[in-house]
Short mmCIF file of C-alpha atoms in Angstrom, two decimals:
data_model
loop_
_atom_site.label_atom_id
_atom_site.label_comp_id
_atom_site.label_asym_id
_atom_site.label_seq_id
_atom_site.Cartn_x
_atom_site.Cartn_y
_atom_site.Cartn_z
CA MET A 1323 0.00 0.00 0.00
CA GLU A 1324 1.35 3.40 -0.93
CA LEU A 1325 2.42 5.61 1.97
CA LEU A 1326 0.10 8.44 0.91
CA GLU A 1327 -2.88 6.08 0.77
CA THR A 1328 -2.01 4.74 4.23
CA LEU A 1329 -1.80 8.23 5.73
CA GLN A 1330 -5.08 9.25 4.12
CA MET A 1331 -6.89 6.20 5.52
CA GLU A 1332 -5.48 6.78 8.99
CA LYS A 1333 -6.47 10.44 8.91
CA ARG A 1334 -10.04 9.65 7.79
CA ALA A 1335 -10.64 7.22 10.66
CA PRO A 1336 -12.20 9.20 13.54
CA GLU A 1337 -10.26 9.56 16.78
CA PRO A 1338 -12.71 7.36 18.77
CA VAL A 1339 -12.17 4.51 16.28
CA ARG A 1340 -8.41 4.88 16.53
CA ALA A 1341 -8.74 4.88 20.32
CA VAL A 1342 -10.61 1.55 20.25
CA MET A 1343 -7.91 0.02 18.07
CA ALA A 1344 -5.15 1.46 20.28
CA ARG A 1345 -6.78 0.04 23.42
CA LEU A 1346 -6.69 -3.47 21.93
CA ASP A 1347 -3.14 -2.97 20.68
CA ASP A 1348 -1.93 -1.77 24.09
CA ALA A 1349 -3.47 -4.87 25.67
CA GLY A 1350 -1.43 -7.09 23.36
CA TYR A 1351 -4.13 -7.96 20.82
CA GLU A 1352 -4.39 -7.39 17.08
CA ALA A 1353 -6.90 -4.82 15.85
CA TYR A 1354 -7.82 -4.13 12.23
CA LEU A 1355 -10.43 -2.03 10.53
CA VAL A 1356 -12.30 -4.45 8.33
CA GLY A 1357 -14.99 -4.77 5.70
CA GLY A 1358 -17.12 -1.94 4.40
CA CYS A 1359 -15.33 0.86 6.23
CA VAL A 1360 -12.01 -0.12 4.59
CA ARG A 1361 -13.70 -0.28 1.19
CA ASP A 1362 -15.29 3.14 1.66
CA LEU A 1363 -12.05 4.71 2.88
CA LEU A 1364 -10.27 3.46 -0.24
CA LEU A 1365 -13.06 4.93 -2.36
CA GLY A 1366 -12.69 8.26 -0.58
CA LYS A 1367 -16.16 7.95 0.96
CA ALA A 1368 -17.19 8.49 4.57
CA PRO A 1369 -18.07 5.11 6.13
CA HIS A 1370 -21.49 4.75 7.75
CA ASP A 1371 -20.29 2.03 10.13
CA TRP A 1372 -17.01 1.21 11.78
CA ASP A 1373 -16.00 -2.44 12.23
CA VAL A 1374 -12.88 -3.72 13.95
CA CYS A 1375 -11.78 -7.35 14.03
CA THR A 1376 -9.38 -8.76 16.60
CA ASP A 1377 -7.83 -11.96 17.93
CA ALA A 1378 -9.17 -11.08 21.40
CA LEU A 1379 -11.93 -13.41 22.55
CA PRO A 1380 -15.25 -11.91 23.74
CA ASP A 1381 -14.40 -12.13 27.46
CA GLN A 1382 -11.02 -10.57 26.77
CA MET A 1383 -12.70 -7.75 24.82
CA ARG A 1384 -14.99 -7.03 27.75
CA ARG A 1385 -11.99 -6.68 30.06
CA VAL A 1386 -10.17 -4.44 27.59
CA PHE A 1387 -13.19 -2.15 27.30
CA CYS A 1388 -14.36 -2.29 30.92
CA ALA A 1389 -14.07 1.52 31.12
CA PHE A 1390 -16.29 1.98 28.04
CA ARG A 1391 -20.01 1.59 27.65
CA THR A 1392 -20.54 -1.59 25.65
CA VAL A 1393 -23.45 -3.54 24.15
CA ASP A 1394 -23.42 -7.32 23.59
CA THR A 1395 -24.53 -7.01 19.97
CA GLY A 1396 -23.90 -10.63 19.09
CA ALA A 1397 -22.06 -12.52 21.79
CA ARG A 1398 -22.73 -15.81 20.01
CA HIS A 1399 -20.84 -14.52 16.99
CA GLY A 1400 -18.17 -12.73 19.00
CA THR A 1401 -19.35 -9.16 18.46
CA LEU A 1402 -19.23 -6.41 21.06
CA THR A 1403 -20.30 -2.85 20.27
CA VAL A 1404 -18.07 -0.31 21.98
CA LEU A 1405 -19.44 3.21 22.41
CA ALA A 1406 -16.39 5.44 22.08
CA GLU A 1407 -17.34 9.07 22.70
CA GLY A 1408 -20.83 8.12 21.57
CA LEU A 1409 -19.64 6.55 18.31
CA PRO A 1410 -20.58 2.85 18.00
CA VAL A 1411 -17.67 0.65 16.93
CA GLU A 1412 -18.39 -3.04 16.39
CA VAL A 1413 -15.50 -5.20 17.57
CA THR A 1414 -15.59 -8.85 16.51
CA THR A 1415 -13.34 -11.80 17.25
CA TYR A 1416 -11.78 -13.50 14.22
CA ARG A 1417 -14.03 -16.42 13.35
CA VAL A 1418 -14.73 -19.25 10.97
CA ASP A 1419 -18.38 -19.84 10.12
CA GLY A 1420 -20.05 -23.23 10.38
CA THR A 1421 -22.72 -24.60 8.07
CA TYR A 1422 -25.58 -22.41 6.83
CA SER A 1423 -28.68 -24.59 7.03
CA ASP A 1424 -31.10 -21.64 6.70
CA HIS A 1425 -29.32 -20.04 3.69
CA ARG A 1426 -28.77 -16.88 5.75
CA ARG A 1427 -26.76 -17.24 8.97
CA PRO A 1428 -24.21 -19.79 10.16
CA ASP A 1429 -25.50 -22.42 12.57
CA GLY A 1430 -22.45 -21.73 14.68
CA VAL A 1431 -19.03 -20.11 14.60
CA THR A 1432 -15.55 -21.09 15.72
CA PHE A 1433 -13.23 -18.38 16.98
CA THR A 1434 -9.77 -18.33 15.46
CA ARG A 1435 -6.53 -16.45 15.99
CA CYS A 1436 -6.00 -16.14 12.22
CA LEU A 1437 -7.05 -12.98 10.38
CA ARG A 1438 -6.74 -14.72 7.02
CA GLU A 1439 -9.32 -17.34 7.99
CA ASP A 1440 -11.69 -14.58 9.08
CA LEU A 1441 -11.38 -12.67 5.82
CA ALA A 1442 -11.86 -15.86 3.78
CA ARG A 1443 -15.48 -16.23 5.02
CA ARG A 1444 -16.57 -12.81 3.74
CA ASP A 1445 -18.80 -12.17 0.73
CA PHE A 1446 -16.91 -10.04 -1.82
CA THR A 1447 -13.27 -9.20 -2.26
CA ILE A 1448 -13.96 -5.48 -1.83
CA ASN A 1449 -15.32 -6.31 1.64
CA ALA A 1450 -12.52 -8.72 2.55
CA MET A 1451 -9.76 -6.19 3.19
CA ALA A 1452 -8.38 -5.16 6.57
CA TYR A 1453 -6.24 -2.25 7.71
CA ARG A 1454 -4.21 -1.11 10.67
CA PRO A 1455 -1.78 1.80 10.76
CA ALA A 1456 1.29 -0.23 11.77
CA GLU A 1457 0.87 -2.66 8.91
CA GLY A 1458 -1.16 -0.92 6.22
CA LEU A 1459 -3.67 -2.69 4.00
CA VAL A 1460 -4.14 -6.46 4.23
CA ASP A 1461 -5.58 -7.64 0.92
CA TRP A 1462 -5.12 -11.35 0.29
CA TYR A 1463 -8.05 -11.64 -2.14
CA GLY A 1464 -7.47 -8.78 -4.57
CA GLY A 1465 -10.06 -6.37 -3.23
CA ARG A 1466 -8.13 -3.22 -4.03
CA ASP A 1467 -7.58 -4.31 -7.64
CA ASP A 1468 -11.31 -5.09 -7.93
CA LEU A 1469 -12.13 -1.64 -6.55
CA ARG A 1470 -9.87 -0.04 -9.12
CA ALA A 1471 -11.38 -2.15 -11.90
CA GLY A 1472 -14.94 -1.45 -10.73
CA ARG A 1473 -15.68 -5.13 -10.21
CA ILE A 1474 -17.80 -7.17 -7.78
CA ARG A 1475 -16.27 -10.60 -7.23
CA CYS A 1476 -16.92 -13.21 -4.58
CA VAL A 1477 -14.20 -14.36 -2.23
CA GLY A 1478 -13.32 -17.89 -3.31
CA ASP A 1479 -16.09 -20.04 -4.82
CA ALA A 1480 -19.06 -17.83 -5.70
CA ARG A 1481 -21.50 -20.74 -5.63
CA ALA A 1482 -20.43 -21.61 -2.10
CA ARG A 1483 -20.75 -17.99 -0.96
CA PHE A 1484 -24.31 -17.73 -2.34
CA ALA A 1485 -25.28 -21.14 -0.95
CA GLU A 1486 -24.14 -20.02 2.49
CA ASP A 1487 -26.10 -16.75 2.45
CA ALA A 1488 -28.54 -16.25 -0.42
CA LEU A 1489 -29.00 -12.58 0.48
CA ARG A 1490 -25.51 -11.99 -0.90
CA MET A 1491 -27.03 -12.22 -4.39
CA LEU A 1492 -29.13 -9.10 -3.85
CA ARG A 1493 -26.19 -7.49 -2.10
CA ALA A 1494 -24.08 -8.03 -5.21
CA LEU A 1495 -26.70 -6.18 -7.27
CA ARG A 1496 -26.89 -3.43 -4.66
CA PHE A 1497 -23.14 -2.88 -4.53
CA ALA A 1498 -22.78 -3.02 -8.32
CA SER A 1499 -25.55 -0.45 -8.80
CA ARG A 1500 -24.46 1.76 -5.92
CA PHE A 1501 -20.87 2.03 -7.13
CA GLY A 1502 -21.50 1.66 -10.86
CA PHE A 1503 -19.48 -1.58 -10.90
CA SER A 1504 -19.79 -4.66 -13.08
CA ILE A 1505 -20.21 -8.17 -11.66
CA GLU A 1506 -17.35 -10.52 -12.51
CA GLU A 1507 -18.50 -13.25 -14.89
CA ARG A 1508 -18.14 -16.29 -12.64
CA THR A 1509 -19.85 -14.43 -9.84
CA ALA A 1510 -22.60 -13.31 -12.25
CA GLN A 1511 -23.22 -16.84 -13.51
CA ALA A 1512 -23.31 -18.24 -9.99
CA LEU A 1513 -25.75 -15.52 -9.04
CA LEU A 1514 -28.12 -16.51 -11.85
CA ASP A 1515 -27.76 -20.22 -11.17
CA ALA A 1516 -28.35 -19.90 -7.40
CA ARG A 1517 -31.19 -17.37 -7.49
CA GLU A 1518 -33.86 -19.77 -6.20
CA GLY A 1519 -32.08 -19.68 -2.85
CA LEU A 1520 -33.60 -16.24 -2.30
CA ARG A 1521 -36.92 -17.92 -1.54
CA HIS A 1522 -35.48 -18.86 1.85
CA ILE A 1523 -34.79 -15.25 2.86
CA ALA A 1524 -37.12 -13.25 5.09
CA ARG A 1525 -39.03 -10.64 3.11
CA GLU A 1526 -37.94 -7.74 5.31
CA ARG A 1527 -34.27 -8.62 4.71
CA VAL A 1528 -34.94 -8.73 0.96
CA LEU A 1529 -36.62 -5.32 1.17
CA ALA A 1530 -33.64 -3.83 3.03
CA GLU A 1531 -31.35 -4.79 0.14
CA LEU A 1532 -33.79 -3.54 -2.50
CA CYS A 1533 -34.07 -0.19 -0.73
CA GLY A 1534 -30.37 0.46 -1.32
CA THR A 1535 -30.36 -0.50 -5.00
CA ASP A 1536 -30.16 1.87 -7.98
CA PHE A 1537 -32.32 -0.17 -10.36
CA ALA A 1538 -31.39 1.84 -13.45
CA ARG A 1539 -27.85 0.45 -13.06
CA VAL A 1540 -28.86 -3.20 -12.64
CA ASP A 1541 -27.99 -5.19 -15.76
CA ALA A 1542 -31.16 -6.53 -17.42
CA ARG A 1543 -29.66 -10.04 -17.44
CA PHE A 1544 -30.32 -10.13 -13.69
CA LEU A 1545 -34.06 -9.54 -14.04
CA PRO A 1546 -34.70 -13.26 -13.29
CA VAL A 1547 -32.96 -12.78 -9.94
CA LEU A 1548 -35.28 -9.93 -8.99
CA GLN A 1549 -38.28 -11.90 -10.22
CA VAL A 1550 -37.64 -14.53 -7.55
CA VAL A 1551 -38.47 -11.95 -4.86
CA LEU A 1552 -40.78 -9.80 -7.02
CA PRO A 1553 -42.70 -12.33 -9.17
CA ALA A 1554 -44.96 -9.68 -10.75
CA LEU A 1555 -41.96 -7.73 -12.10
CA GLU A 1556 -41.82 -7.92 -15.90
CA ARG A 1557 -39.14 -5.39 -16.81
CA LEU A 1558 -36.25 -3.28 -15.61
CA ASP A 1559 -37.18 0.16 -16.89
CA VAL A 1560 -36.14 2.75 -14.30
CA PRO A 1561 -34.93 6.28 -15.18
CA ALA A 1562 -31.22 6.85 -14.74
CA GLY A 1563 -29.83 9.36 -12.30
CA LEU A 1564 -32.49 9.03 -9.60
CA PRO A 1565 -31.50 9.96 -6.05
CA PRO A 1566 -31.10 7.17 -3.48
CA ASP A 1567 -34.73 7.54 -2.41
CA SER A 1568 -36.41 4.19 -1.69
CA ALA A 1569 -39.93 5.34 -2.60
CA MET A 1570 -38.76 6.72 -5.95
CA GLN A 1571 -36.64 3.68 -6.79
CA LEU A 1572 -39.29 1.15 -5.82
CA GLY A 1573 -42.13 3.18 -7.30
CA ALA A 1574 -40.32 3.33 -10.64
CA LEU A 1575 -39.38 -0.36 -10.50
CA LEU A 1576 -42.96 -1.42 -9.72
CA ARG A 1577 -44.60 0.94 -12.19
CA GLY A 1578 -48.09 -0.17 -13.09
CA LEU A 1579 -48.13 -2.88 -10.40
CA ASP A 1580 -49.79 -2.98 -6.98
CA ALA A 1581 -46.66 -1.59 -5.36
CA ARG A 1582 -48.52 -0.80 -2.16
CA GLY A 1583 -49.62 -4.41 -1.73
CA ILE A 1584 -46.28 -5.87 -2.80
CA LEU A 1585 -44.34 -3.74 -0.33
CA ALA A 1586 -46.81 -4.26 2.50
CA ALA A 1587 -46.35 -8.02 2.04
CA MET A 1588 -42.60 -7.42 2.42
CA HIS A 1589 -43.26 -5.68 5.75
CA ALA A 1590 -42.38 -2.23 4.45
CA SER A 1591 -43.39 0.70 6.61
CA ARG A 1592 -46.83 2.06 5.89
CA ALA A 1593 -45.29 5.35 4.75
CA LEU A 1594 -42.96 3.67 2.23
CA ALA A 1595 -45.65 1.36 0.87
CA GLU A 1596 -48.09 4.24 0.49
CA GLU A 1597 -45.67 6.63 -1.21
CA ALA A 1598 -44.16 4.05 -3.55
CA GLY A 1599 -47.68 2.85 -4.36
CA LEU A 1600 -48.82 6.36 -5.29
CA LEU A 1601 -45.77 6.85 -7.52
CA ALA A 1602 -46.08 3.45 -9.22
CA GLN A 1603 -49.71 4.13 -10.07
CA ALA A 1604 -49.28 7.77 -11.13
CA LEU A 1605 -46.41 7.00 -13.50
CA ASP A 1606 -48.87 5.48 -15.97
CA GLU A 1607 -51.08 8.58 -15.92
CA PRO A 1608 -50.64 11.70 -18.10
CA PRO A 1609 -48.17 14.18 -16.55
CA ALA A 1610 -49.71 17.19 -14.80
CA ARG A 1611 -48.69 20.43 -16.50
CA ASP A 1612 -51.41 23.04 -15.85
CA ALA A 1613 -52.27 24.54 -12.46
CA ALA A 1614 -55.50 22.57 -11.98
CA ALA A 1615 -53.79 19.23 -12.72
CA VAL A 1616 -50.90 20.11 -10.43
CA ARG A 1617 -53.31 21.04 -7.62
CA ARG A 1618 -55.05 17.68 -8.09
CA ALA A 1619 -51.69 15.94 -7.77
CA LEU A 1620 -50.96 17.94 -4.63
CA ARG A 1621 -54.31 16.99 -3.14
CA ARG A 1622 -53.64 13.32 -3.82
CA MET A 1623 -50.05 13.02 -2.62
CA GLY A 1624 -48.74 16.25 -1.10
CA PRO A 1625 -45.81 18.44 -2.21
CA ASP A 1626 -42.89 16.10 -1.47
CA THR A 1627 -44.31 13.09 -3.27
CA ALA A 1628 -45.58 15.23 -6.15
CA ARG A 1629 -42.05 16.57 -6.65
CA LYS A 1630 -40.74 13.01 -6.74
CA LEU A 1631 -43.36 12.07 -9.32
CA PHE A 1632 -42.42 14.99 -11.57
CA VAL A 1633 -38.73 14.03 -11.32
CA LEU A 1634 -39.60 10.46 -12.33
CA GLN A 1635 -41.63 11.79 -15.26
CA SER A 1636 -38.95 14.32 -16.28
CA ASN A 1637 -41.82 16.81 -15.99
CA ALA A 1638 -39.96 20.12 -15.72
CA GLU A 1639 -43.03 22.07 -16.83
CA GLY A 1640 -45.15 20.53 -14.09
CA MET A 1641 -42.42 21.15 -11.54
CA ALA A 1642 -42.32 24.86 -12.40
CA VAL A 1643 -46.11 25.09 -12.12
CA LEU A 1644 -46.02 23.24 -8.80
CA GLU A 1645 -43.55 25.69 -7.30
CA ALA A 1646 -45.68 28.60 -8.56
CA VAL A 1647 -48.83 27.05 -7.06
CA LEU A 1648 -47.11 26.63 -3.71
CA ALA A 1649 -45.64 30.13 -3.81
CA ARG A 1650 -49.10 31.62 -4.46
CA GLY A 1651 -50.58 29.59 -1.65
CA ASP A 1652 -53.21 27.96 -3.86
CA CYS A 1653 -55.70 25.80 -1.99
CA TYR A 1654 -55.45 22.06 -2.57
CA THR A 1655 -56.53 20.59 0.80
CA LEU A 1656 -59.67 20.75 2.92
CA ALA A 1657 -57.58 22.38 5.63
CA GLY A 1658 -56.81 25.26 3.25
CA LEU A 1659 -60.43 25.79 2.20
CA ALA A 1660 -61.90 29.15 3.24
CA VAL A 1661 -64.94 27.43 4.79
CA GLY A 1662 -65.24 24.44 7.08
CA GLY A 1663 -67.62 22.32 9.05
CA GLU A 1664 -68.92 25.20 11.15
CA GLU A 1665 -70.16 27.08 8.09
CA MET A 1666 -71.72 23.92 6.67
CA ARG A 1667 -73.62 23.28 9.88
CA ALA A 1668 -74.86 26.87 9.84
CA LEU A 1669 -76.37 26.11 6.43
CA GLY A 1670 -78.25 23.18 7.94
CA LEU A 1671 -75.99 20.34 6.81
CA ALA A 1672 -75.06 17.50 9.16
CA GLY A 1673 -73.05 14.31 9.33
CA PRO A 1674 -71.76 12.94 6.01
CA GLN A 1675 -73.40 15.82 4.15
CA ILE A 1676 -70.74 18.16 5.51
CA GLY A 1677 -67.87 16.09 4.17
CA ARG A 1678 -69.50 15.69 0.77
CA ALA A 1679 -70.23 19.42 0.49
CA LEU A 1680 -66.69 20.44 1.46
CA ALA A 1681 -65.15 17.88 -0.93
CA ALA A 1682 -67.31 19.21 -3.78
CA LEU A 1683 -66.26 22.77 -3.04
CA LEU A 1684 -62.61 21.79 -2.90
CA ASP A 1685 -62.91 20.07 -6.29
CA ARG A 1686 -64.26 23.27 -7.83
CA VAL A 1687 -61.56 25.42 -6.20
CA ILE A 1688 -58.83 23.06 -7.42
CA ASP A 1689 -60.27 23.10 -10.95
CA GLY A 1690 -60.39 26.92 -10.93
CA GLU A 1691 -64.20 27.13 -11.10
CA LEU A 1692 -64.48 28.95 -7.76
CA PRO A 1693 -62.17 31.33 -5.90
CA ASN A 1694 -61.15 30.18 -2.45
CA GLU A 1695 -63.15 32.94 -0.77
CA ARG A 1696 -65.64 32.40 2.03
CA GLU A 1697 -68.62 34.24 0.55
CA ALA A 1698 -68.16 32.76 -2.92
CA LEU A 1699 -68.01 29.27 -1.47
CA LEU A 1700 -71.06 29.77 0.74
CA ALA A 1701 -73.02 31.18 -2.20
CA ALA A 1702 -72.11 28.19 -4.34
CA CYS A 1703 -73.14 25.86 -1.56
CA ARG A 1704 -76.49 27.60 -1.15
CA ARG A 1705 -77.09 27.37 -4.90
CA GLY A 1706 -76.32 23.69 -4.83
CA MET A 1707 -78.69 23.13 -1.94
CA GLY A 1708 -81.44 25.00 -3.81
CA GLU A 1709 -80.95 23.02 -7.00
CA SER A 1710 -81.36 19.63 -5.35
CA PRO A 1711 -83.09 18.64 -2.11
CA ARG A 1712 -80.88 17.65 0.77
CA PRO A 1713 -80.77 13.91 1.40
#
C-alpha cells in the first residue's frame, strides 16, 4: 500500500475509532479495521459504520473495554459494540463460520486467531480487506484491484458464498448499482444459477437490500434474480440518475403494479408502501402540466411526493407550475379551504353531508371554477342546496 494512501486512511478514521484500536493494541491484541469501512475509505467515501476485528476473545474484549459503555450485539458470533465518545464501533473476534442450514446465517461459529481465515469467510473481495496503521492494508483476495477495476467478485467459490447466504445475491446487485461496478462473470453466472435460494430469505431482509439499489444500473440479465423476490416484475425500466430515495426507486421499479400491496407483504413501513404505491400508479397517468392538474396531484399526494413524481416523469413544466402554485398559496386541501364544518352546519348540513359538500367545493376550487373565498363558497353551496333537495 502506498504511503500516501495509508496516511489518508489513517487520517479519515475518527479519533474514537483509533482509540478503540489502540486500546486493543496496548493490551497485546491485534486490531484491524475491516470490511465496508475499509472499502469506503479506499473509495474516498465516509463510512457509515465502523467495524474492527481482533484476535481477542469476547471475554477478553470485555476486560479491555471495561471503562467503556458496551453492548453485547452478538455474543454468540463474538461481536461487542463499543461506544467510544458516543460513536458505536463493532469489535468482533476473528471467526470461521459453520454450516448455513437456513441459507442466511451460520449455525455456529468457531473463533480463530488467524485474520486470514476470518477474511476468507466474507462475501466479496472489496469487503474482505483489513487495515491497521502499523501494517497498512491487508488484501489477500485482490479487493483493491477489484475496486480499481470497478468489479464485484466473490471471495473464493461464488456458488459456495451464495449457498451459504442467499441474500448476498441481492447485495451483489446493490453494490454493483451503488458504485456503478460490473459483476465478474463467474460471480454473475453463480448468481443466476443460485437465485432460487432467495426464496429462503425473510421478506424484510430482501426489502432492506432492494431499498439500497439503484435499479437503473442493474444489468437486465439479472431480471430473473429480482423476479424470484418480485414475481410480478416484468421489466427493468427505471430512469437513470435518480436519487437514493427508496420510494422513488421502488415506485419506478414497480410501475403499473400494486406496489402498495407488494411492499406491504414485504413488511415495508406504511409510509414507504403508500408513497411508492402512489408513484407506481401515477407514472402510468398523463403528466400534470397546468395549475389545476398540479393542484389535483398535490391533493392526492402532497408536495414532497408530487415533486418526486415529476422528477420520475422528467416533468420540468409541471415542476415549475407546482412551485408557482405553492408560492401563491393555492388551496389544494380541505384544511386550506376558506370554509369548514362550522359554516356547513350553519347552512343546515349535518353528518356525512358536511364532508361531501366540502369535498365538492374543494374540487371546484382546485379546478379553478371557484375562488377560495368564504362568501363565494357559501353562495355556491347555497345554490347547490337549492338546485337539489338535501338527502
